Amino acid sequence: MGNQQGSYNPARDAAEAGRRPDDHELLLLFSLQKRFTTRLVECPYHLGLLGRYWDSMHGNLMRNNALPFQRNSADWQTIGFTSCNPGDDIRAGGELGLECLVFFVENYPGEARMLNRHLGYPLAKAAVAVVRVLMEILHVVAMDGSKGNFPVQETLYWQLLDADASFFQLFAFCLLMFDELYCEWVSTTGVAAQACDTSIVAQLADQGKAKLLATLRRAPEHLTDLIDLCGNGQILRKLHLKLDLDAKKPKPNAWSKRVDLFFGLEQKGH
């Protein structure tokens, strides 16, 4: 029979090593990288995204007494931000981070309100932390913030990236998994009545990253293969998602003044 341990099986060895992203996946990864490293500015597209987040979280689409959108307002602190200027919390996530937040609150409004606790972690900062770890998992950025090597990186999970919607669903799933980790942290530390600072947010996001990677390394075929990682994992089965993000982006206007929402602070790794 021979020594089976020394047998060579090309298909098995290829599966264990993974593969590089195909052309379709590469285009999506390049798009994610570009949007992640695009700073938010005072342009119609970015302000429009902020307005959609505002309307969704304040319930403006469901009631007559709508709260008018305000670029700087204390009301941002009631819908997941820590200051009157939302840019303070989301600058590190770039355009992609804001798109992820809008996708989450528009497609999962009930879950968004559940996560928007007045005592606990800041929702916007948690979302940015989740985007960061997803960019690391997808090798869009390296651990030090520099550009990642996804074009030549072999993994066992590129097949999960079949469209923009799949990435946004993965983000929503990971944000809910972050919330579960937060609840576990509260039950262990007993600090439910205290605000969760940025260092704890980063720590919990990294825990979620390790938990997710353990399953991704088993070569899941579909996002639904991740459901058991999170008590709210059934969101991955939701169909008819509202995306409508990048399609509305206006063409750049060389004559318009673009004011940085972050007062000139450059994004890490950009």
PDB file of C-alpha atoms in Angstrom:
ATOM      1  CA  MET A   1       0.000   0.000   0.000  1.00  0.00           C
ATOM      2  CA  GLY A   2       2.957   2.297   0.530  1.00  0.00           C
ATOM      3  CA  ASN A   3       3.337   5.220   2.862  1.00  0.00           C
ATOM      4  CA  GLN A   4       0.122   7.257   2.602  1.00  0.00           C
ATOM      5  CA  GLN A   5       1.617  10.157   4.510  1.00  0.00           C
ATOM      6  CA  GLY A   6       4.064  10.735   1.688  1.00  0.00           C
ATOM      7  CA  SER A   7       1.501  10.445  -1.126  1.00  0.00           C
ATOM      8  CA  TYR A   8       1.025  13.436  -3.386  1.00  0.00           C
ATOM      9  CA  ASN A   9      -2.484  14.625  -4.128  1.00  0.00           C
ATOM     10  CA  PRO A  10      -2.442  17.834  -6.228  1.00  0.00           C
ATOM     11  CA  ALA A  11      -6.122  18.619  -5.637  1.00  0.00           C
ATOM     12  CA  ARG A  12      -5.812  18.148  -1.887  1.00  0.00           C
ATOM     13  CA  ASP A  13      -2.608  20.155  -1.633  1.00  0.00           C
ATOM     14  CA  ALA A  14      -4.089  22.987  -3.710  1.00  0.00           C
ATOM     15  CA  ALA A  15      -7.169  23.075  -1.490  1.00  0.00           C
ATOM     16  CA  GLU A  16      -5.043  23.234   1.646  1.00  0.00           C
ATOM     17  CA  ALA A  17      -2.904  26.056   0.259  1.00  0.00           C
ATOM     18  CA  GLY A  18      -5.804  28.082  -1.100  1.00  0.00           C
ATOM     19  CA  ARG A  19      -5.689  30.183  -4.238  1.00  0.00           C
ATOM     20  CA  ARG A  20      -5.222  33.726  -5.411  1.00  0.00           C
ATOM     21  CA  PRO A  21      -8.312  35.847  -6.161  1.00  0.00           C
ATOM     22  CA  ASP A  22      -9.730  35.518  -9.657  1.00  0.00           C
ATOM     23  CA  ASP A  23     -10.368  38.511 -11.926  1.00  0.00           C
ATOM     24  CA  HIS A  24     -13.854  39.215 -10.578  1.00  0.00           C
ATOM     25  CA  GLU A  25     -12.685  39.043  -6.974  1.00  0.00           C
ATOM     26  CA  LEU A  26      -9.680  41.237  -7.761  1.00  0.00           C
ATOM     27  CA  LEU A  27     -11.897  43.988  -9.136  1.00  0.00           C
ATOM     28  CA  LEU A  28     -14.000  43.910  -5.993  1.00  0.00           C
ATOM     29  CA  LEU A  29     -10.925  43.948  -3.746  1.00  0.00           C
ATOM     30  CA  PHE A  30      -9.424  46.893  -5.626  1.00  0.00           C
ATOM     31  CA  SER A  31     -12.728  48.726  -5.238  1.00  0.00           C
ATOM     32  CA  LEU A  32     -12.798  48.028  -1.497  1.00  0.00           C
ATOM     33  CA  GLN A  33      -9.223  49.238  -1.147  1.00  0.00           C
ATOM     34  CA  LYS A  34      -9.916  52.436  -3.057  1.00  0.00           C
ATOM     35  CA  ARG A  35     -12.994  53.266  -0.990  1.00  0.00           C
ATOM     36  CA  PHE A  36     -11.309  52.377   2.297  1.00  0.00           C
ATOM     37  CA  THR A  37      -8.451  54.763   1.527  1.00  0.00           C
ATOM     38  CA  THR A  38     -10.733  57.526   0.228  1.00  0.00           C
ATOM     39  CA  ARG A  39     -11.074  60.264   2.818  1.00  0.00           C
ATOM     40  CA  LEU A  40     -14.491  61.675   3.530  1.00  0.00           C
ATOM     41  CA  VAL A  41     -14.980  65.214   2.262  1.00  0.00           C
ATOM     42  CA  GLU A  42     -17.790  67.752   2.019  1.00  0.00           C
ATOM     43  CA  CYS A  43     -19.081  66.388  -1.290  1.00  0.00           C
ATOM     44  CA  PRO A  44     -22.669  65.501  -2.269  1.00  0.00           C
ATOM     45  CA  TYR A  45     -22.064  61.747  -2.136  1.00  0.00           C
ATOM     46  CA  HIS A  46     -20.543  61.661   1.338  1.00  0.00           C
ATOM     47  CA  LEU A  47     -22.990  64.184   2.771  1.00  0.00           C
ATOM     48  CA  GLY A  48     -25.782  62.186   1.173  1.00  0.00           C
ATOM     49  CA  LEU A  49     -24.600  59.046   2.963  1.00  0.00           C
ATOM     50  CA  LEU A  50     -24.516  60.910   6.268  1.00  0.00           C
ATOM     51  CA  GLY A  51     -28.033  62.140   5.581  1.00  0.00           C
ATOM     52  CA  ARG A  52     -29.286  58.633   4.895  1.00  0.00           C
ATOM     53  CA  TYR A  53     -27.747  57.369   8.133  1.00  0.00           C
ATOM     54  CA  TRP A  54     -29.315  60.296  10.008  1.00  0.00           C
ATOM     55  CA  ASP A  55     -32.761  59.702   8.502  1.00  0.00           C
ATOM     56  CA  SER A  56     -32.677  55.977   9.199  1.00  0.00           C
ATOM     57  CA  MET A  57     -31.519  56.231  12.806  1.00  0.00           C
ATOM     58  CA  HIS A  58     -33.854  59.123  13.648  1.00  0.00           C
ATOM     59  CA  GLY A  59     -36.780  57.349  12.019  1.00  0.00           C
ATOM     60  CA  ASN A  60     -37.370  60.156   9.535  1.00  0.00           C
ATOM     61  CA  LEU A  61     -38.613  57.728   6.900  1.00  0.00           C
ATOM     62  CA  MET A  62     -41.424  56.404   9.106  1.00  0.00           C
ATOM     63  CA  ARG A  63     -42.909  59.464  10.804  1.00  0.00           C
ATOM     64  CA  ASN A  64     -44.101  62.936   9.908  1.00  0.00           C
ATOM     65  CA  ASN A  65     -42.187  64.874  12.565  1.00  0.00           C
ATOM     66  CA  ALA A  66     -38.853  64.330  10.839  1.00  0.00           C
ATOM     67  CA  LEU A  67     -35.711  65.714  12.451  1.00  0.00           C
ATOM     68  CA  PRO A  68     -33.939  67.835   9.798  1.00  0.00           C
ATOM     69  CA  PHE A  69     -30.427  66.697   8.899  1.00  0.00           C
ATOM     70  CA  GLN A  70     -27.642  68.711  10.500  1.00  0.00           C
ATOM     71  CA  ARG A  71     -23.999  68.294   9.592  1.00  0.00           C
ATOM     72  CA  ASN A  72     -22.871  69.229  13.121  1.00  0.00           C
ATOM     73  CA  SER A  73     -25.302  68.613  15.938  1.00  0.00           C
ATOM     74  CA  ALA A  74     -25.541  67.124  19.410  1.00  0.00           C
ATOM     75  CA  ASP A  75     -28.171  64.791  17.944  1.00  0.00           C
ATOM     76  CA  TRP A  76     -25.365  62.722  16.378  1.00  0.00           C
ATOM     77  CA  GLN A  77     -24.526  61.593  19.901  1.00  0.00           C
ATOM     78  CA  THR A  78     -27.932  59.925  20.198  1.00  0.00           C
ATOM     79  CA  ILE A  79     -27.407  57.771  17.100  1.00  0.00           C
ATOM     80  CA  GLY A  80     -24.055  56.115  17.692  1.00  0.00           C
ATOM     81  CA  PHE A  81     -21.450  58.894  17.581  1.00  0.00           C
ATOM     82  CA  THR A  82     -19.366  60.394  20.371  1.00  0.00           C
ATOM     83  CA  SER A  83     -19.332  64.039  19.282  1.00  0.00           C
ATOM     84  CA  CYS A  84     -21.314  66.635  17.360  1.00  0.00           C
ATOM     85  CA  ASN A  85     -19.142  66.005  14.296  1.00  0.00           C
ATOM     86  CA  PRO A  86     -19.607  62.467  12.907  1.00  0.00           C
ATOM     87  CA  GLY A  87     -16.285  62.768  11.104  1.00  0.00           C
ATOM     88  CA  ASP A  88     -14.459  62.478  14.424  1.00  0.00           C
ATOM     89  CA  ASP A  89     -15.515  58.837  14.737  1.00  0.00           C
ATOM     90  CA  ILE A  90     -15.434  57.530  11.183  1.00  0.00           C
ATOM     91  CA  ARG A  91     -12.345  59.072   9.578  1.00  0.00           C
ATOM     92  CA  ALA A  92     -10.334  55.837   9.880  1.00  0.00           C
ATOM     93  CA  GLY A  93     -12.936  53.894   7.905  1.00  0.00           C
ATOM     94  CA  GLY A  94     -12.890  56.197   4.906  1.00  0.00           C
ATOM     95  CA  GLU A  95     -15.670  56.142   2.363  1.00  0.00           C
ATOM     96  CA  LEU A  96     -16.101  52.392   2.767  1.00  0.00           C
ATOM     97  CA  GLY A  97     -16.707  52.675   6.500  1.00  0.00           C
ATOM     98  CA  LEU A  98     -19.510  55.171   5.974  1.00  0.00           C
ATOM     99  CA  GLU A  99     -21.042  53.007   3.249  1.00  0.00           C
ATOM    100  CA  CYS A 100     -20.985  50.041   5.631  1.00  0.00           C
ATOM    101  CA  LEU A 101     -22.794  52.013   8.324  1.00  0.00           C
ATOM    102  CA  VAL A 102     -25.469  53.158   5.879  1.00  0.00           C
ATOM    103  CA  PHE A 103     -25.941  49.616   4.575  1.00  0.00           C
ATOM    104  CA  PHE A 104     -26.343  48.288   8.105  1.00  0.00           C
ATOM    105  CA  VAL A 105     -28.884  50.818   9.373  1.00  0.00           C
ATOM    106  CA  GLU A 106     -30.973  50.702   6.183  1.00  0.00           C
ATOM    107  CA  ASN A 107     -31.094  46.913   5.859  1.00  0.00           C
ATOM    108  CA  TYR A 108     -31.149  45.968   9.533  1.00  0.00           C
ATOM    109  CA  PRO A 109     -32.858  48.917  11.293  1.00  0.00           C
ATOM    110  CA  GLY A 110     -34.001  46.850  14.268  1.00  0.00           C
ATOM    111  CA  GLU A 111     -30.529  45.501  14.915  1.00  0.00           C
ATOM    112  CA  ALA A 112     -29.038  48.986  14.467  1.00  0.00           C
ATOM    113  CA  ARG A 113     -31.249  50.398  17.198  1.00  0.00           C
ATOM    114  CA  MET A 114     -30.430  47.442  19.426  1.00  0.00           C
ATOM    115  CA  LEU A 115     -26.700  48.131  19.067  1.00  0.00           C
ATOM    116  CA  ASN A 116     -27.118  51.870  19.617  1.00  0.00           C
ATOM    117  CA  ARG A 117     -26.909  51.755  23.396  1.00  0.00           C
ATOM    118  CA  HIS A 118     -26.598  54.976  25.336  1.00  0.00           C
ATOM    119  CA  LEU A 119     -24.331  53.183  27.812  1.00  0.00           C
ATOM    120  CA  GLY A 120     -21.781  50.952  26.168  1.00  0.00           C
ATOM    121  CA  TYR A 121     -19.594  51.107  23.092  1.00  0.00           C
ATOM    122  CA  PRO A 122     -19.965  53.847  20.451  1.00  0.00           C
ATOM    123  CA  LEU A 123     -21.644  52.223  17.447  1.00  0.00           C
ATOM    124  CA  ALA A 124     -19.761  54.254  14.828  1.00  0.00           C
ATOM    125  CA  LYS A 125     -16.344  53.482  16.312  1.00  0.00           C
ATOM    126  CA  ALA A 126     -17.216  49.806  16.623  1.00  0.00           C
ATOM    127  CA  ALA A 127     -18.228  49.771  12.955  1.00  0.00           C
ATOM    128  CA  VAL A 128     -14.919  51.349  11.917  1.00  0.00           C
ATOM    129  CA  ALA A 129     -13.010  48.777  13.993  1.00  0.00           C
ATOM    130  CA  VAL A 130     -14.912  45.962  12.274  1.00  0.00           C
ATOM    131  CA  VAL A 131     -14.152  47.428   8.842  1.00  0.00           C
ATOM    132  CA  ARG A 132     -10.477  47.572   9.791  1.00  0.00           C
ATOM    133  CA  VAL A 133     -10.259  43.902  10.747  1.00  0.00           C
ATOM    134  CA  LEU A 134     -12.141  42.882   7.601  1.00  0.00           C
ATOM    135  CA  MET A 135      -9.631  44.828   5.513  1.00  0.00           C
ATOM    136  CA  GLU A 136      -6.862  42.917   7.287  1.00  0.00           C
ATOM    137  CA  ILE A 137      -8.589  39.561   6.796  1.00  0.00           C
ATOM    138  CA  LEU A 138      -8.992  40.305   3.087  1.00  0.00           C
ATOM    139  CA  HIS A 139      -5.357  41.501   2.882  1.00  0.00           C
ATOM    140  CA  VAL A 140      -6.511  44.883   1.599  1.00  0.00           C
ATOM    141  CA  VAL A 141      -4.320  46.474   4.261  1.00  0.00           C
ATOM    142  CA  ALA A 142      -1.480  45.033   6.304  1.00  0.00           C
ATOM    143  CA  MET A 143      -1.391  45.015  10.095  1.00  0.00           C
ATOM    144  CA  ASP A 144       0.745  48.168  10.072  1.00  0.00           C
ATOM    145  CA  GLY A 145      -1.775  50.028   7.914  1.00  0.00           C
ATOM    146  CA  SER A 146       0.179  49.813   4.657  1.00  0.00           C
ATOM    147  CA  LYS A 147      -1.375  48.428   1.495  1.00  0.00           C
ATOM    148  CA  GLY A 148      -1.993  44.703   1.562  1.00  0.00           C
ATOM    149  CA  ASN A 149      -0.893  42.037  -0.886  1.00  0.00           C
ATOM    150  CA  PHE A 150      -4.300  40.652  -1.847  1.00  0.00           C
ATOM    151  CA  PRO A 151      -3.472  40.308  -5.590  1.00  0.00           C
ATOM    152  CA  VAL A 152      -0.950  37.561  -4.800  1.00  0.00           C
ATOM    153  CA  GLN A 153      -2.360  36.306  -1.501  1.00  0.00           C
ATOM    154  CA  GLU A 154      -3.616  32.729  -1.413  1.00  0.00           C
ATOM    155  CA  THR A 155      -6.576  32.085   0.876  1.00  0.00           C
ATOM    156  CA  LEU A 156      -9.363  29.569   1.326  1.00  0.00           C
ATOM    157  CA  TYR A 157     -12.168  32.137   1.337  1.00  0.00           C
ATOM    158  CA  TRP A 158     -11.976  34.378  -1.735  1.00  0.00           C
ATOM    159  CA  GLN A 159     -15.116  32.647  -3.025  1.00  0.00           C
ATOM    160  CA  LEU A 160     -17.181  34.540  -0.448  1.00  0.00           C
ATOM    161  CA  LEU A 161     -16.619  37.782  -2.375  1.00  0.00           C
ATOM    162  CA  ASP A 162     -19.075  37.444  -5.218  1.00  0.00           C
ATOM    163  CA  ALA A 163     -20.419  41.032  -5.086  1.00  0.00           C
ATOM    164  CA  ASP A 164     -20.422  44.259  -3.082  1.00  0.00           C
ATOM    165  CA  ALA A 165     -23.473  43.010  -1.222  1.00  0.00           C
ATOM    166  CA  SER A 166     -21.574  39.972   0.072  1.00  0.00           C
ATOM    167  CA  PHE A 167     -18.946  42.204   1.673  1.00  0.00           C
ATOM    168  CA  PHE A 168     -21.559  44.455   3.259  1.00  0.00           C
ATOM    169  CA  GLN A 169     -23.430  41.424   4.586  1.00  0.00           C
ATOM    170  CA  LEU A 170     -20.186  40.109   6.050  1.00  0.00           C
ATOM    171  CA  PHE A 171     -19.668  43.485   7.714  1.00  0.00           C
ATOM    172  CA  ALA A 172     -23.173  43.434   9.215  1.00  0.00           C
ATOM    173  CA  PHE A 173     -22.619  39.903  10.480  1.00  0.00           C
ATOM    174  CA  CYS A 174     -19.281  40.828  12.078  1.00  0.00           C
ATOM    175  CA  LEU A 175     -20.773  43.917  13.716  1.00  0.00           C
ATOM    176  CA  LEU A 176     -23.423  41.755  15.368  1.00  0.00           C
ATOM    177  CA  MET A 177     -20.733  39.282  16.390  1.00  0.00           C
ATOM    178  CA  PHE A 178     -18.840  42.223  17.920  1.00  0.00           C
ATOM    179  CA  ASP A 179     -21.949  43.037  19.950  1.00  0.00           C
ATOM    180  CA  GLU A 180     -22.076  39.492  21.293  1.00  0.00           C
ATOM    181  CA  LEU A 181     -18.428  39.718  22.309  1.00  0.00           C
ATOM    182  CA  TYR A 182     -19.179  43.025  24.026  1.00  0.00           C
ATOM    183  CA  CYS A 183     -22.018  41.438  26.002  1.00  0.00           C
ATOM    184  CA  GLU A 184     -19.676  38.628  27.065  1.00  0.00           C
ATOM    185  CA  TRP A 185     -17.076  41.217  28.096  1.00  0.00           C
ATOM    186  CA  VAL A 186     -19.673  43.075  30.181  1.00  0.00           C
ATOM    187  CA  SER A 187     -20.783  39.877  31.914  1.00  0.00           C
ATOM    188  CA  THR A 188     -17.153  39.112  32.762  1.00  0.00           C
ATOM    189  CA  THR A 189     -16.032  42.570  33.864  1.00  0.00           C
ATOM    190  CA  GLY A 190     -19.288  43.925  35.257  1.00  0.00           C
ATOM    191  CA  VAL A 191     -18.878  47.415  33.775  1.00  0.00           C
ATOM    192  CA  ALA A 192     -22.197  47.660  31.928  1.00  0.00           C
ATOM    193  CA  ALA A 193     -22.879  51.156  33.192  1.00  0.00           C
ATOM    194  CA  GLN A 194     -19.575  52.529  31.937  1.00  0.00           C
ATOM    195  CA  ALA A 195     -18.619  53.627  28.465  1.00  0.00           C
ATOM    196  CA  CYS A 196     -16.474  51.172  26.532  1.00  0.00           C
ATOM    197  CA  ASP A 197     -13.334  53.064  25.490  1.00  0.00           C
ATOM    198  CA  THR A 198     -11.522  52.806  22.170  1.00  0.00           C
ATOM    199  CA  SER A 199      -8.919  50.324  23.394  1.00  0.00           C
ATOM    200  CA  ILE A 200     -11.631  47.858  24.419  1.00  0.00           C
ATOM    201  CA  VAL A 201     -13.386  48.347  21.075  1.00  0.00           C
ATOM    202  CA  ALA A 202     -10.152  47.449  19.262  1.00  0.00           C
ATOM    203  CA  GLN A 203      -9.591  44.461  21.549  1.00  0.00           C
ATOM    204  CA  LEU A 204     -13.088  43.081  20.935  1.00  0.00           C
ATOM    205  CA  ALA A 205     -12.752  43.633  17.189  1.00  0.00           C
ATOM    206  CA  ASP A 206      -9.526  41.614  17.197  1.00  0.00           C
ATOM    207  CA  GLN A 207     -11.253  38.833  19.124  1.00  0.00           C
ATOM    208  CA  GLY A 208     -13.925  38.766  16.452  1.00  0.00           C
ATOM    209  CA  LYS A 209     -11.222  38.642  13.793  1.00  0.00           C
ATOM    210  CA  ALA A 210      -9.626  35.562  15.363  1.00  0.00           C
ATOM    211  CA  LYS A 211     -13.014  33.878  15.714  1.00  0.00           C
ATOM    212  CA  LEU A 212     -13.920  34.578  12.090  1.00  0.00           C
ATOM    213  CA  LEU A 213     -10.542  33.506  10.706  1.00  0.00           C
ATOM    214  CA  ALA A 214     -10.807  30.138  12.439  1.00  0.00           C
ATOM    215  CA  THR A 215     -13.871  29.388  10.313  1.00  0.00           C
ATOM    216  CA  LEU A 216     -12.635  31.051   7.125  1.00  0.00           C
ATOM    217  CA  ARG A 217      -9.621  28.743   7.147  1.00  0.00           C
ATOM    218  CA  ARG A 218     -12.022  25.826   6.692  1.00  0.00           C
ATOM    219  CA  ALA A 219     -12.845  27.070   3.177  1.00  0.00           C
ATOM    220  CA  PRO A 220     -16.544  28.002   3.551  1.00  0.00           C
ATOM    221  CA  GLU A 221     -18.387  28.006   0.238  1.00  0.00           C
ATOM    222  CA  HIS A 222     -21.013  30.605   1.130  1.00  0.00           C
ATOM    223  CA  LEU A 223     -21.579  33.315   3.721  1.00  0.00           C
ATOM    224  CA  THR A 224     -24.344  31.188   5.204  1.00  0.00           C
ATOM    225  CA  ASP A 225     -21.655  28.721   6.313  1.00  0.00           C
ATOM    226  CA  LEU A 226     -20.709  31.313   8.960  1.00  0.00           C
ATOM    227  CA  ILE A 227     -24.153  31.526  10.566  1.00  0.00           C
ATOM    228  CA  ASP A 228     -23.314  29.465  13.660  1.00  0.00           C
ATOM    229  CA  LEU A 229     -20.593  31.933  14.704  1.00  0.00           C
ATOM    230  CA  CYS A 230     -23.190  34.450  15.850  1.00  0.00           C
ATOM    231  CA  GLY A 231     -26.553  34.228  17.558  1.00  0.00           C
ATOM    232  CA  ASN A 232     -27.914  36.703  14.997  1.00  0.00           C
ATOM    233  CA  GLY A 233     -26.276  34.879  12.107  1.00  0.00           C
ATOM    234  CA  GLN A 234     -29.588  34.447  10.297  1.00  0.00           C
ATOM    235  CA  ILE A 235     -29.134  37.934   8.847  1.00  0.00           C
ATOM    236  CA  LEU A 236     -26.892  36.263   6.267  1.00  0.00           C
ATOM    237  CA  ARG A 237     -29.995  34.640   4.792  1.00  0.00           C
ATOM    238  CA  LYS A 238     -31.738  37.952   4.143  1.00  0.00           C
ATOM    239  CA  LEU A 239     -32.552  38.624   0.503  1.00  0.00           C
ATOM    240  CA  HIS A 240     -33.592  41.763  -1.388  1.00  0.00           C
ATOM    241  CA  LEU A 241     -30.975  43.924   0.274  1.00  0.00           C
ATOM    242  CA  LYS A 242     -30.878  47.657  -0.303  1.00  0.00           C
ATOM    243  CA  LEU A 243     -27.443  48.586  -1.595  1.00  0.00           C
ATOM    244  CA  ASP A 244     -27.723  51.708  -3.744  1.00  0.00           C
ATOM    245  CA  LEU A 245     -24.413  53.167  -2.638  1.00  0.00           C
ATOM    246  CA  ASP A 246     -21.614  53.719  -5.118  1.00  0.00           C
ATOM    247  CA  ALA A 247     -24.027  54.061  -8.043  1.00  0.00           C
ATOM    248  CA  LYS A 248     -25.088  57.482  -6.771  1.00  0.00           C
ATOM    249  CA  LYS A 249     -21.571  58.832  -6.448  1.00  0.00           C
ATOM    250  CA  PRO A 250     -21.230  62.048  -8.499  1.00  0.00           C
ATOM    251  CA  LYS A 251     -18.384  62.499 -10.927  1.00  0.00           C
ATOM    252  CA  PRO A 252     -15.499  64.570  -9.499  1.00  0.00           C
ATOM    253  CA  ASN A 253     -15.750  68.264 -10.231  1.00  0.00           C
ATOM    254  CA  ALA A 254     -12.357  69.907 -10.608  1.00  0.00           C
ATOM    255  CA  TRP A 255     -13.883  73.337  -9.965  1.00  0.00           C
ATOM    256  CA  SER A 256     -15.620  72.534  -6.700  1.00  0.00           C
ATOM    257  CA  LYS A 257     -13.925  73.063  -3.367  1.00  0.00           C
ATOM    258  CA  ARG A 258     -13.581  69.811  -1.416  1.00  0.00           C
ATOM    259  CA  VAL A 259     -13.434  70.404   2.326  1.00  0.00           C
ATOM    260  CA  ASP A 260     -12.037  67.525   4.343  1.00  0.00           C
ATOM    261  CA  LEU A 261     -14.456  66.345   7.024  1.00  0.00           C
ATOM    262  CA  PHE A 262     -11.441  65.448   9.123  1.00  0.00           C
ATOM    263  CA  PHE A 263      -9.686  68.776   9.010  1.00  0.00           C
ATOM    264  CA  GLY A 264      -6.704  67.570   6.986  1.00  0.00           C
ATOM    265  CA  LEU A 265      -5.999  64.371   8.924  1.00  0.00           C
ATOM    266  CA  GLU A 266      -4.786  61.712   6.519  1.00  0.00           C
ATOM    267  CA  GLN A 267      -6.051  58.192   6.843  1.00  0.00           C
ATOM    268  CA  LYS A 268      -3.612  55.573   8.072  1.00  0.00           C
ATOM    269  CA  GLY A 269      -1.878  53.793   5.238  1.00  0.00           C
ATOM    270  CA  HIS A 270      -3.117  56.221   2.591  1.00  0.00           C
TER     271      HIS A 270
END
